[in-house]
Amino acid sequence: MFQCKVKVKVNQSVLSTLQSSPSPSLIGSIDQGTSSSRFLLVTSTGKILSTAQVEFQQHFPSSSRYNSGSSCEGWHEHDPFDIWDSVCLCISHTVTELTKCGVEDVSSWIKAVGITNQRETTVSWNDRTGKVYYNAIVWDDTRTAAVAEGIIRENTDSSSSSNHKPQDVLRAKTGLPIASYFAGTKVRWLIDNIQELRVDLESPMECNNVRFGTIDVWLVYMLTGFKRSIAEDEMGIRLACEGGVFKTDVSNASRWLFMDLDTLDWDVDLVKKVVGSGCEFPVSKALPKIVPSSDCTIGTIRGVGEKMDLKDVPIAAILGDQQAALFGQACYQPGEAKCTYGTGLFLMMNTGTQKIPSTNGLLTTVAYQLGQRTVANDETDKQPVYSLEGSVAFSGSTIQWLRDRVELISDASETEALATSVPSSQGMYLVPAFSGLFAPHWQSNARGCMVGLTASHSKAHIVRAALEASAYQAREVFDSMVADSKVELKEMRVDGGATANKFLMQFQSDILNVPVVRPEHLETTGMGAAFAAGLAVGVWKDFDEIEKMWAVNTKWNPRMNDGERQKLWKGWNKAVQRSMQWLEDDEV
Ligand SMILES: Nc1ncnc2c1ncn2[C@@H]1O[C@H](COP(=O)(O)OP(=O)(O)O)[C@@H](O)[C@H]1O
Ligand SMILES: O=P(O)(O)OC[C@H](O)CO
């Protein structure tokens, strides 16, 4: 059972206003991230009543029976029940805290809940038995790098006579390159390696009970499912609920390599191309139904924990966390963009109803789609909105690495003072290609490096270079975004844990040469899911109402001169070249 400490904060002035209201109205938001889970309660005026947050355990296995004892370099797993427990704890601690503040039945104030989640992280379970086949394989886990290379080879060999390589066909349909990042490669690994899962898929009796899902799917299923009479099997292994709603939204579904961006549905041919012909795959049963991101008919919560908190509250939104941040940053117009600095770094631009293919290493993906609302809405609202995205694997996690592995710092908050204690990183660069490089390079055989080191470099320089690496990586995807979209980005809206770092934000503005804008609410991801849920149940009427709730908190303007910027940028590009092709192909 999960042991970490939940941090709950209640805004007393927001609470007193609500308590004096004749009909208090709140939207709940479950924000399930890579490092922690959060639960927010947001008022109809866009104020945050409460936040609850808890970190959960990360698993980086060093060896595994599924890997014949070889090194598990690059593996990263979550226990799906830790994730579930962390969400339940955030909800129940919030309710307890509000009860202590005199709120008797907060669930009755909550009109709907929105869910936002770390994307691509993949869970598999059996709906009939409740057995979870394997830990969740996390989005940045690179065990499937060779699987991805294999998929490219398999699909290239079969049509060597054609001008169009089939991986290009896959990219045109899905908007994604074939890489370990995406859920489809993780599904393939599960099928190829987890014997029990494979046996079930091959059994005519059992194959229809196998479920694959990203974290949103897992949470919706657990929130809406029936509890089993036993919570653990005879070996003491925990069991999932049964018969829960099995749905995902378009933004999450666009991250599998299985969804056609035009039809917004699973494409059996894509599934076959990614999973291979070795195993029959009952797509319509094993993959969740794809629904719009903001929709009042997703499902109803059965009650969380002993006290059945949130019983009968509708789930009215599901959004991948980066899409939720875009939504929370009120980027509803084509050409508006945001950058989120969390475990990874994700720059995303709304491209409206236009699907822009990338020739510069970005992803074409679904931003959101509005669906059924409790109040009638115009049909045109229901068109999907697309986006371009640059996904970088290591951002805040580089700082976690300095804390947990290198033990150079004991808390991320120390990095700002250390970085500003030296005037520059003195020609030193840290390229955090720890598991290869994601956007815009997509190089699985790159590895991290520190270059330009001299004997005068100190701990402060290393910390500074680690922070600067996030800014340089954001510039790489920013430049690709401008090249692909032909939109000149005039400013960058930012959010995520690392935006607390003022040094990083100033350096980011300097390296991009545009203003960097941080909104009042730093919980942008959670706010995005709340906004999407509130739209579905009529708490907010339209985007205009939501836009009015978005406000600037801090703006950083570029201060660096062009010569200095160009010199630093050139150095970074040289450093990235050093990290490329570090592994031989057979070492990936
Ligand atoms: N002051 C800071 N300076 C730099 N990085 C920070 C700071 N505070 C937090 N971080 C980083 O931000 C990340 C957490 O951000 P968060 O948005 O909560 O991530 P996620 O949504 O991925 O769980 C961590 O990786 C942490 O190292
Ligand atoms: O949990 P975050 O903020 O690191 O986001 C993870 C992304 O959704 C992965 O694609």
Coordinates of C-alpha atoms in Angstrom, one line a residue, residues 34 56-64 66 72 74-80 82-83 118 121-122 134-143 189-190 194:
T34 CA 4.9 11.1 -14.3
F56 CA 4.7 8.0 -6.0
Q57 CA 7.4 5.5 -6.5
Q58 CA 9.3 5.3 -9.7
H59 CA 10.7 1.9 -10.7
F60 CA 13.9 1.6 -12.7
P61 CA 14.5 -2.1 -12.8
S62 CA 18.1 -3.1 -13.1
S63 CA 17.4 -6.7 -14.1
S64 CA 14.3 -8.5 -15.1
Y66 CA 11.8 -10.7 -19.1
C72 CA 17.5 -3.0 -18.1
G74 CA 16.3 2.8 -19.9
W75 CA 13.5 0.8 -18.3
H76 CA 11.0 2.9 -16.3
E77 CA 7.8 1.5 -14.7
H78 CA 5.0 2.5 -12.5
D79 CA 2.8 0.2 -10.4
P80 CA -0.7 0.9 -11.7
D82 CA 0.4 3.1 -6.8
I83 CA -1.1 5.4 -9.4
Q118 CA 0.9 11.4 -18.4
T121 CA 2.3 5.1 -20.4
T122 CA 0.7 1.8 -21.0
Y134 CA 2.6 -6.1 -15.9
N135 CA 3.6 -2.8 -14.4
A136 CA 2.7 0.3 -16.5
I137 CA 5.5 0.9 -19.0
V138 CA 6.3 4.6 -18.7
W139 CA 6.4 6.9 -21.8
D140 CA 10.1 7.6 -21.5
D141 CA 11.0 3.9 -21.1
T142 CA 13.2 3.0 -24.0
R143 CA 13.1 -0.8 -23.9
W189 CA 6.6 -5.5 -26.1
L190 CA 3.9 -6.7 -23.7
I194 CA 4.4 -11.4 -21.0

